[in-house]
Amino acid sequence: MKIGMVCYPTLGGSGVVATELGKWLAEQGHEVHFITYNTPVRLGRFKTNVFYHEVIISDYPLFDYPPYELVLTSKMVEVARDHKLDILHVHYAIPHASAGLMAKKILAEEGVSLPLITTLHGTDITLLGKSPSFEPVISFAINKSDAVTAVSEDLKKETYKLFGVDREIEVITNFICPSNYTLSPNEEFRKQIAPEGQPIVTHISNFRPVKRILDVIEIYALVLKKVDARLLLVGDGPDRCAAEIRCRELGIESKVTFLGKVINPIEPLKVSDLFLLPSNAESFGLAALEAMASGVPVVSSNAGGIPELNKSGVSGFLRNVGDVQGMAKDALTVIENTESLKHFKKEAKKHSEHFKSDLVLPKYLALYNKVLNGKE
Ligand code: GMT
């Protein structure tokens, strides 16, 4: 099968899901054409069956806003024509679903059928998509795609609730590729963060308000009153500065490491003991799943689809959004003694195995076949 894969090429979860799916499909012998404005960060080295087509926007003085969606649409049409694509799979509805739909319509005029699969990831629905600036277009693109998937039952429910959508939406969760987790922990790195072998509490995100990064700092400060742990913050974004200021106000800055963006989050996760995800909204929480697959238990909010992933008392604990005291208490339950930490680490890893790529990704392939041939 020849598949066009459209995504954001960044470190965000939707780009990671699309890239790892594309790599897996290529390993199964399918030809995968990534169409995006930069090489997807998780693509790594050259791979058989994987191709990348760059969407290049030329500057023109008339445009205050570069017409990315139009250029992307033209690129999708060009790649579909030149490489005889069988399927176009777009990740993140804005603007990929509407651009994909336009490409499909252009090709239909030429007598070419290109089925469009749209995968909804979260903020394209729960934060941005529902705004009146996007809603009519997103509803239309969702209704007119040949198949639509959502990364959790909660996101599916939210899509029905927020949009005028009456079509079937299939849930295909985020996943982990076990071969990515065989890496041994980097002891040098661990020592740098926690020289005396202190437990390492970690958070990874894009530091947007939805992630509640200040809750991470408050939870850690409460933990620190009982256990001499260290805090490792990975990523960057709008709330990083506020987080740094809060650490200085609390006088804990020497115990906190802001690592910035890293391409492979599994390296910091491998030296971590606990992962915090207190998000306001989270359709799934790929970073938490990656933590669990690295053997790191998760203390999180119960927002969105997180409870579908993090099992209270097994892989970690869940609390209401903003319950900083409760999350600190749970964090202590996990890391306070070696026995409990060992137990939660083992269970978190075990639980992550429900989301192994070989269990999840064939569902995409079955969907492609269903759309193409009307068979599973
Ligand atoms: O906000 C982010 O975390 C990035 C965003 C993205 O689209 O890159 O992540 C969303 O998609 C991920 C992959 O499906 C999900 O695991 C995240 O939960 C989701 N983020 C939110 O819903 C906030």
Tab-separated table of N, CA and C in Angstrom, residues 49-177:
chain	number	residue	atom	x	y	z
A	49	ASN	N	11.575	2.338	2.392
A	49	ASN	CA	10.128	2.574	2.183
A	49	ASN	C	9.617	3.894	2.751
A	50	VAL	N	10.514	4.732	3.292
A	50	VAL	CA	10.054	6.003	3.851
A	50	VAL	C	10.556	7.159	2.985
A	51	PHE	N	9.658	8.067	2.634
A	51	PHE	CA	10.010	9.229	1.814
A	51	PHE	C	9.455	10.478	2.484
A	52	TYR	N	10.138	11.588	2.236
A	52	TYR	CA	9.693	12.839	2.858
A	52	TYR	C	9.551	13.918	1.792
A	53	HIS	N	8.417	14.583	1.780
A	53	HIS	CA	8.146	15.650	0.805
A	53	HIS	C	7.928	16.947	1.570
A	54	GLU	N	8.768	17.923	1.312
A	54	GLU	CA	8.702	19.162	2.081
A	54	GLU	C	7.676	20.143	1.499
A	55	VAL	N	6.907	20.727	2.363
A	55	VAL	CA	5.952	21.766	1.955
A	55	VAL	C	6.687	23.099	2.117
A	56	ILE	N	7.002	23.736	0.993
A	56	ILE	CA	7.813	24.964	1.056
A	56	ILE	C	6.937	26.159	0.674
A	57	ILE	N	6.892	27.121	1.550
A	57	ILE	CA	6.078	28.314	1.269
A	57	ILE	C	7.003	29.445	0.867
A	58	SER	N	6.791	30.002	-0.328
A	58	SER	CA	7.656	31.124	-0.704
A	58	SER	C	7.028	32.417	-0.185
A	59	ASP	N	7.912	33.304	0.180
A	59	ASP	CA	7.504	34.576	0.756
A	59	ASP	C	6.959	35.483	-0.358
A	60	TYR	N	5.885	36.176	-0.102
A	60	TYR	CA	5.389	37.138	-1.088
A	60	TYR	C	4.856	38.339	-0.305
A	61	PRO	N	5.289	39.560	-0.662
A	61	PRO	CA	4.976	40.727	0.173
A	61	PRO	C	3.475	40.951	0.397
A	62	LEU	N	2.635	40.462	-0.505
A	62	LEU	CA	1.196	40.660	-0.358
A	62	LEU	C	0.622	39.918	0.858
A	63	PHE	N	1.282	38.814	1.200
A	63	PHE	CA	0.717	37.961	2.255
A	63	PHE	C	1.155	38.396	3.648
A	64	ASP	N	0.202	38.820	4.445
A	64	ASP	CA	0.510	39.030	5.861
A	64	ASP	C	0.602	37.671	6.539
A	65	TYR	N	-0.191	36.716	6.039
A	65	TYR	CA	-0.215	35.362	6.603
A	65	TYR	C	0.120	34.374	5.491
A	66	PRO	N	1.164	33.597	5.633
A	66	PRO	CA	1.516	32.641	4.571
A	66	PRO	C	0.405	31.604	4.368
A	67	PRO	N	0.031	31.316	3.112
A	67	PRO	CA	-1.100	30.402	2.859
A	67	PRO	C	-0.674	28.932	2.950
A	68	TYR	N	-0.270	28.493	4.154
A	68	TYR	CA	0.268	27.134	4.341
A	68	TYR	C	-0.701	26.054	3.870
A	69	GLU	N	-1.978	26.233	4.196
A	69	GLU	CA	-2.951	25.189	3.890
A	69	GLU	C	-3.058	24.940	2.384
A	70	LEU	N	-2.946	26.026	1.600
A	70	LEU	CA	-3.057	25.877	0.143
A	70	LEU	C	-1.838	25.158	-0.424
A	71	VAL	N	-0.672	25.546	0.079
A	71	VAL	CA	0.568	24.936	-0.425
A	71	VAL	C	0.603	23.452	-0.030
A	72	LEU	N	0.151	23.183	1.199
A	72	LEU	CA	0.085	21.794	1.671
A	72	LEU	C	-0.867	20.979	0.777
A	73	THR	N	-2.023	21.566	0.464
A	73	THR	CA	-3.005	20.874	-0.386
A	73	THR	C	-2.379	20.542	-1.745
A	74	SER	N	-1.712	21.529	-2.337
A	74	SER	CA	-1.095	21.297	-3.656
A	74	SER	C	-0.040	20.197	-3.570
A	75	LYS	N	0.711	20.203	-2.460
A	75	LYS	CA	1.756	19.168	-2.298
A	75	LYS	C	1.116	17.784	-2.169
A	76	MET	N	-0.002	17.708	-1.440
A	76	MET	CA	-0.699	16.414	-1.287
A	76	MET	C	-1.150	15.920	-2.661
A	77	VAL	N	-1.689	16.823	-3.471
A	77	VAL	CA	-2.167	16.449	-4.813
A	77	VAL	C	-0.979	15.964	-5.650
A	78	GLU	N	0.117	16.716	-5.590
A	78	GLU	CA	1.308	16.364	-6.385
A	78	GLU	C	1.852	14.983	-5.983
A	79	VAL	N	1.984	14.755	-4.672
A	79	VAL	CA	2.536	13.470	-4.210
A	79	VAL	C	1.580	12.327	-4.563
A	80	ALA	N	0.288	12.580	-4.405
A	80	ALA	CA	-0.708	11.530	-4.717
A	80	ALA	C	-0.636	11.168	-6.201
A	81	ARG	N	-0.507	12.185	-7.042
A	81	ARG	CA	-0.436	11.920	-8.495
A	81	ARG	C	0.869	11.193	-8.850
A	82	ASP	N	1.997	11.748	-8.384
A	82	ASP	CA	3.307	11.219	-8.795
A	82	ASP	C	3.581	9.825	-8.246
A	83	HIS	N	3.092	9.566	-7.043
A	83	HIS	CA	3.423	8.276	-6.401
A	83	HIS	C	2.233	7.335	-6.311
A	84	LYS	N	1.128	7.729	-6.925
A	84	LYS	CA	-0.073	6.866	-6.975
A	84	LYS	C	-0.470	6.403	-5.569
A	85	LEU	N	-0.634	7.370	-4.678
A	85	LEU	CA	-1.008	7.036	-3.296
A	85	LEU	C	-2.344	6.290	-3.261
A	86	ASP	N	-2.442	5.348	-2.322
A	86	ASP	CA	-3.702	4.618	-2.128
A	86	ASP	C	-4.549	5.273	-1.050
A	87	ILE	N	-3.874	5.885	-0.075
A	87	ILE	CA	-4.547	6.411	1.120
A	87	ILE	C	-3.856	7.707	1.534
A	88	LEU	N	-4.621	8.644	2.045
A	88	LEU	CA	-4.031	9.850	2.649
A	88	LEU	C	-4.461	9.855	4.117
A	89	HIS	N	-3.486	9.844	5.026
A	89	HIS	CA	-3.805	9.795	6.460
A	89	HIS	C	-3.305	11.087	7.099
A	90	VAL	N	-4.238	11.921	7.565
A	90	VAL	CA	-3.832	13.192	8.160
A	90	VAL	C	-3.993	13.144	9.679
A	91	HIS	N	-3.001	13.691	10.373
A	91	HIS	CA	-2.997	13.712	11.837
A	91	HIS	C	-3.134	15.142	12.317
A	92	TYR	N	-4.098	15.372	13.212
A	92	TYR	CA	-4.420	16.684	13.768
A	92	TYR	C	-5.294	17.423	12.755
A	93	ALA	N	-6.513	17.693	13.152
A	93	ALA	CA	-7.521	18.203	12.203
A	93	ALA	C	-7.185	19.563	11.608
A	94	ILE	N	-6.534	20.425	12.410
A	94	ILE	CA	-6.293	21.800	11.935
A	94	ILE	C	-4.880	21.943	11.408
A	95	PRO	N	-4.608	22.307	10.176
A	95	PRO	CA	-5.562	22.425	9.080
A	95	PRO	C	-5.545	21.171	8.204
A	96	HIS	N	-4.991	20.067	8.741
A	96	HIS	CA	-4.697	18.930	7.862
A	96	HIS	C	-5.947	18.258	7.302
A	97	ALA	N	-7.024	18.207	8.105
A	97	ALA	CA	-8.218	17.500	7.612
A	97	ALA	C	-8.861	18.268	6.459
A	98	SER	N	-8.969	19.588	6.604
A	98	SER	CA	-9.622	20.359	5.525
A	98	SER	C	-8.718	20.410	4.297
A	99	ALA	N	-7.404	20.499	4.501
A	99	ALA	CA	-6.476	20.495	3.356
A	99	ALA	C	-6.577	19.144	2.638
A	100	GLY	N	-6.629	18.065	3.420
A	100	GLY	CA	-6.735	16.720	2.835
A	100	GLY	C	-8.020	16.555	2.045
A	101	LEU	N	-9.089	17.125	2.582
A	101	LEU	CA	-10.385	17.020	1.904
A	101	LEU	C	-10.354	17.749	0.557
A	102	MET	N	-9.726	18.922	0.555
A	102	MET	CA	-9.613	19.689	-0.698
A	102	MET	C	-8.775	18.901	-1.718
A	103	ALA	N	-7.679	18.291	-1.251
A	103	ALA	CA	-6.822	17.489	-2.155
A	103	ALA	C	-7.641	16.340	-2.748
A	104	LYS	N	-8.425	15.703	-1.888
A	104	LYS	CA	-9.269	14.572	-2.327
A	104	LYS	C	-10.239	15.036	-3.418
A	105	LYS	N	-10.843	16.234	-3.214
A	105	LYS	CA	-11.839	16.746	-4.181
A	105	LYS	C	-11.159	17.087	-5.513
A	106	ILE	N	-9.970	17.659	-5.455
A	106	ILE	CA	-9.241	18.011	-6.690
A	106	ILE	C	-8.958	16.732	-7.484
A	107	LEU	N	-8.478	15.705	-6.776
A	107	LEU	CA	-8.138	14.446	-7.456
A	107	LEU	C	-9.391	13.757	-8.006
A	108	ALA	N	-10.502	13.896	-7.290
A	108	ALA	CA	-11.760	13.279	-7.748
A	108	ALA	C	-12.168	13.847	-9.109
A	109	GLU	N	-11.901	15.155	-9.302
A	109	GLU	CA	-12.229	15.793	-10.596
A	109	GLU	C	-11.444	15.154	-11.739
A	110	GLU	N	-10.276	14.559	-11.373
A	110	GLU	CA	-9.431	13.907	-12.388
A	110	GLU	C	-9.745	12.420	-12.479
A	111	GLY	N	-10.751	11.997	-11.746
A	111	GLY	CA	-11.139	10.583	-11.771
A	111	GLY	C	-10.295	9.718	-10.853
A	112	VAL	N	-9.538	10.373	-9.952
A	112	VAL	CA	-8.695	9.608	-9.019
A	112	VAL	C	-9.379	9.576	-7.653
A	113	SER	N	-9.496	8.374	-7.089
A	113	SER	CA	-10.102	8.270	-5.759
A	113	SER	C	-8.983	8.167	-4.713
A	114	LEU	N	-8.982	9.076	-3.748
A	114	LEU	CA	-7.975	9.033	-2.679
A	114	LEU	C	-8.696	9.080	-1.332
A	115	PRO	N	-8.885	7.918	-0.711
A	115	PRO	CA	-9.566	7.907	0.591
A	115	PRO	C	-8.790	8.716	1.636
A	116	LEU	N	-9.533	9.457	2.446
A	116	LEU	CA	-8.930	10.329	3.462
A	116	LEU	C	-9.254	9.799	4.863
A	117	ILE	N	-8.192	9.543	5.630
A	117	ILE	CA	-8.371	9.125	7.032
A	117	ILE	C	-7.924	10.311	7.892
A	118	THR	N	-8.757	10.710	8.830
A	118	THR	CA	-8.385	11.806	9.737
A	118	THR	C	-8.250	11.253	11.148
A	119	THR	N	-7.099	11.523	11.786
A	119	THR	CA	-6.926	11.141	13.192
A	119	THR	C	-6.977	12.392	14.056
A	120	LEU	N	-7.903	12.389	15.011
A	120	LEU	CA	-8.049	13.515	15.942
A	120	LEU	C	-7.151	13.245	17.143
A	121	HIS	N	-6.431	14.276	17.586
A	121	HIS	CA	-5.449	14.040	18.649
A	121	HIS	C	-5.777	14.695	19.985
A	122	GLY	N	-6.532	15.789	19.968
A	122	GLY	CA	-6.839	16.373	21.273
A	122	GLY	C	-7.137	17.843	21.185
A	123	THR	N	-6.077	18.655	21.211
A	123	THR	CA	-6.304	20.103	21.227
A	123	THR	C	-6.954	20.575	19.921
A	124	ASP	N	-6.826	19.780	18.848
A	124	ASP	CA	-7.523	20.130	17.597
A	124	ASP	C	-9.034	20.077	17.796
A	125	ILE	N	-9.485	19.390	18.855
A	125	ILE	CA	-10.910	19.264	19.156
A	125	ILE	C	-11.245	20.047	20.433
A	126	THR	N	-10.524	19.725	21.511
A	126	THR	CA	-10.942	20.227	22.819
A	126	THR	C	-10.589	21.693	23.078
A	127	LEU	N	-9.505	22.188	22.456
A	127	LEU	CA	-9.130	23.581	22.712
A	127	LEU	C	-9.411	24.484	21.516
A	128	LEU	N	-8.789	24.126	20.363
A	128	LEU	CA	-8.867	25.012	19.199
A	128	LEU	C	-10.099	24.755	18.351
A	129	GLY	N	-10.309	23.487	18.020
A	129	GLY	CA	-11.323	23.130	17.031
A	129	GLY	C	-12.707	23.637	17.358
A	130	LYS	N	-13.026	23.666	18.663
A	130	LYS	CA	-14.393	24.052	19.037
A	130	LYS	C	-14.610	25.567	18.927
A	131	SER	N	-13.517	26.339	18.768
A	131	SER	CA	-13.678	27.795	18.661
A	131	SER	C	-14.389	28.129	17.347
A	132	PRO	N	-15.246	29.158	17.358
A	132	PRO	CA	-16.008	29.498	16.146
A	132	PRO	C	-15.097	29.792	14.952
A	133	SER	N	-13.814	30.134	15.203
A	133	SER	CA	-12.908	30.412	14.080
A	133	SER	C	-12.607	29.146	13.270
A	134	PHE	N	-12.785	27.994	13.879
A	134	PHE	CA	-12.448	26.745	13.178
A	134	PHE	C	-13.631	25.793	13.006
A	135	GLU	N	-14.605	25.871	13.928
A	135	GLU	CA	-15.620	24.812	14.056
A	135	GLU	C	-16.316	24.393	12.763
A	136	PRO	N	-16.836	25.354	11.935
A	136	PRO	CA	-17.579	24.886	10.742
A	136	PRO	C	-16.702	24.074	9.794
A	137	VAL	N	-15.463	24.504	9.634
A	137	VAL	CA	-14.554	23.807	8.702
A	137	VAL	C	-14.182	22.434	9.257
A	138	ILE	N	-13.890	22.398	10.555
A	138	ILE	CA	-13.471	21.126	11.163
A	138	ILE	C	-14.626	20.124	11.153
A	139	SER	N	-15.847	20.598	11.488
A	139	SER	CA	-17.014	19.697	11.451
A	139	SER	C	-17.177	19.108	10.055
A	140	PHE	N	-17.075	19.975	9.044
A	140	PHE	CA	-17.250	19.534	7.661
A	140	PHE	C	-16.192	18.485	7.299
A	141	ALA	N	-14.940	18.794	7.631
A	141	ALA	CA	-13.844	17.873	7.269
A	141	ALA	C	-13.986	16.534	7.996
A	142	ILE	N	-14.447	16.583	9.251
A	142	ILE	CA	-14.628	15.328	9.993
A	142	ILE	C	-15.751	14.513	9.340
A	143	ASN	N	-16.857	15.191	9.029
A	143	ASN	CA	-17.997	14.482	8.426
A	143	ASN	C	-17.673	13.912	7.054
A	144	LYS	N	-16.808	14.586	6.305
A	144	LYS	CA	-16.542	14.162	4.924
A	144	LYS	C	-15.308	13.268	4.759
A	145	SER	N	-14.544	13.049	5.835
A	145	SER	CA	-13.405	12.122	5.722
A	145	SER	C	-13.961	10.720	5.499
A	146	ASP	N	-13.165	9.849	4.870
A	146	ASP	CA	-13.650	8.479	4.637
A	146	ASP	C	-13.655	7.667	5.923
A	147	ALA	N	-12.734	7.994	6.824
A	147	ALA	CA	-12.735	7.361	8.150
A	147	ALA	C	-12.114	8.351	9.124
A	148	VAL	N	-12.583	8.281	10.373
A	148	VAL	CA	-12.044	9.182	11.403
A	148	VAL	C	-11.669	8.347	12.617
A	149	THR	N	-10.500	8.619	13.178
A	149	THR	CA	-10.126	7.944	14.417
A	149	THR	C	-9.859	8.992	15.494
A	150	ALA	N	-10.022	8.570	16.752
A	150	ALA	CA	-9.696	9.424	17.897
A	150	ALA	C	-8.793	8.599	18.804
A	151	VAL	N	-7.917	9.284	19.567
A	151	VAL	CA	-6.909	8.539	20.333
A	151	VAL	C	-7.413	8.032	21.692
A	152	SER	N	-8.665	8.358	22.048
A	152	SER	CA	-9.236	7.794	23.286
A	152	SER	C	-10.748	7.829	23.198
A	153	GLU	N	-11.386	7.052	24.071
A	153	GLU	CA	-12.860	7.062	24.146
A	153	GLU	C	-13.319	8.452	24.546
A	154	ASP	N	-12.537	9.097	25.438
A	154	ASP	CA	-12.929	10.421	25.896
A	154	ASP	C	-12.912	11.431	24.745
A	155	LEU	N	-11.901	11.348	23.892
A	155	LEU	CA	-11.826	12.297	22.766
A	155	LEU	C	-12.976	12.050	21.784
A	156	LYS	N	-13.315	10.787	21.598
A	156	LYS	CA	-14.453	10.452	20.728
A	156	LYS	C	-15.729	11.103	21.293
A	157	LYS	N	-15.922	10.937	22.604
A	157	LYS	CA	-17.118	11.496	23.266
A	157	LYS	C	-17.142	13.020	23.138
A	158	GLU	N	-15.981	13.643	23.361
A	158	GLU	CA	-15.891	15.111	23.258
A	158	GLU	C	-16.188	15.588	21.836
A	159	THR	N	-15.722	14.815	20.840
A	159	THR	CA	-15.938	15.213	19.440
A	159	THR	C	-17.436	15.213	19.134
A	160	TYR	N	-18.144	14.175	19.590
A	160	TYR	CA	-19.589	14.134	19.371
A	160	TYR	C	-20.275	15.295	20.095
A	161	LYS	N	-19.759	15.599	21.301
A	161	LYS	CA	-20.391	16.636	22.120
A	161	LYS	C	-20.169	18.045	21.525
A	162	LEU	N	-18.946	18.291	21.056
A	162	LEU	CA	-18.594	19.663	20.657
A	162	LEU	C	-18.885	19.992	19.198
A	163	PHE	N	-19.027	18.962	18.355
A	163	PHE	CA	-19.166	19.209	16.918
A	163	PHE	C	-20.477	18.640	16.389
A	164	GLY	N	-20.906	19.195	15.270
A	164	GLY	CA	-22.095	18.654	14.608
A	164	GLY	C	-21.711	17.420	13.810
A	165	VAL	N	-21.257	16.392	14.514
A	165	VAL	CA	-20.718	15.217	13.837
A	165	VAL	C	-21.646	14.037	14.073
A	166	ASP	N	-21.998	13.346	12.995
A	166	ASP	CA	-22.918	12.210	13.182
A	166	ASP	C	-22.346	10.922	12.604
A	167	ARG	N	-21.083	10.908	12.322
A	167	ARG	CA	-20.470	9.762	11.671
A	167	ARG	C	-19.772	8.848	12.681
A	168	GLU	N	-19.309	7.706	12.205
A	168	GLU	CA	-18.605	6.771	13.087
A	168	GLU	C	-17.187	7.295	13.361
A	169	ILE	N	-16.756	7.173	14.589
A	169	ILE	CA	-15.363	7.513	14.937
A	169	ILE	C	-14.775	6.280	15.619
A	170	GLU	N	-13.653	5.803	15.108
A	170	GLU	CA	-13.030	4.621	15.715
A	170	GLU	C	-11.937	5.064	16.689
A	171	VAL	N	-11.897	4.435	17.845
A	171	VAL	CA	-10.831	4.766	18.807
A	171	VAL	C	-9.619	3.884	18.534
A	172	ILE	N	-8.488	4.520	18.257
A	172	ILE	CA	-7.206	3.795	18.172
A	172	ILE	C	-6.242	4.577	19.054
A	173	THR	N	-5.856	3.962	20.140
A	173	THR	CA	-5.099	4.695	21.173
A	173	THR	C	-3.675	4.990	20.714
A	174	ASN	N	-2.993	5.817	21.474
A	174	ASN	CA	-1.545	5.995	21.309
A	174	ASN	C	-0.886	4.647	21.653
A	175	PHE	N	0.376	4.515	21.332
A	175	PHE	CA	1.038	3.215	21.459
A	175	PHE	C	2.521	3.420	21.784
A	176	ILE	N	3.197	2.339	22.116
A	176	ILE	CA	4.651	2.406	22.317
A	176	ILE	C	5.312	1.348	21.436
A	177	CYS	N	6.505	1.664	20.954
A	177	CYS	CA	7.287	0.694	20.173
A	177	CYS	C	8.331	0.123	21.128
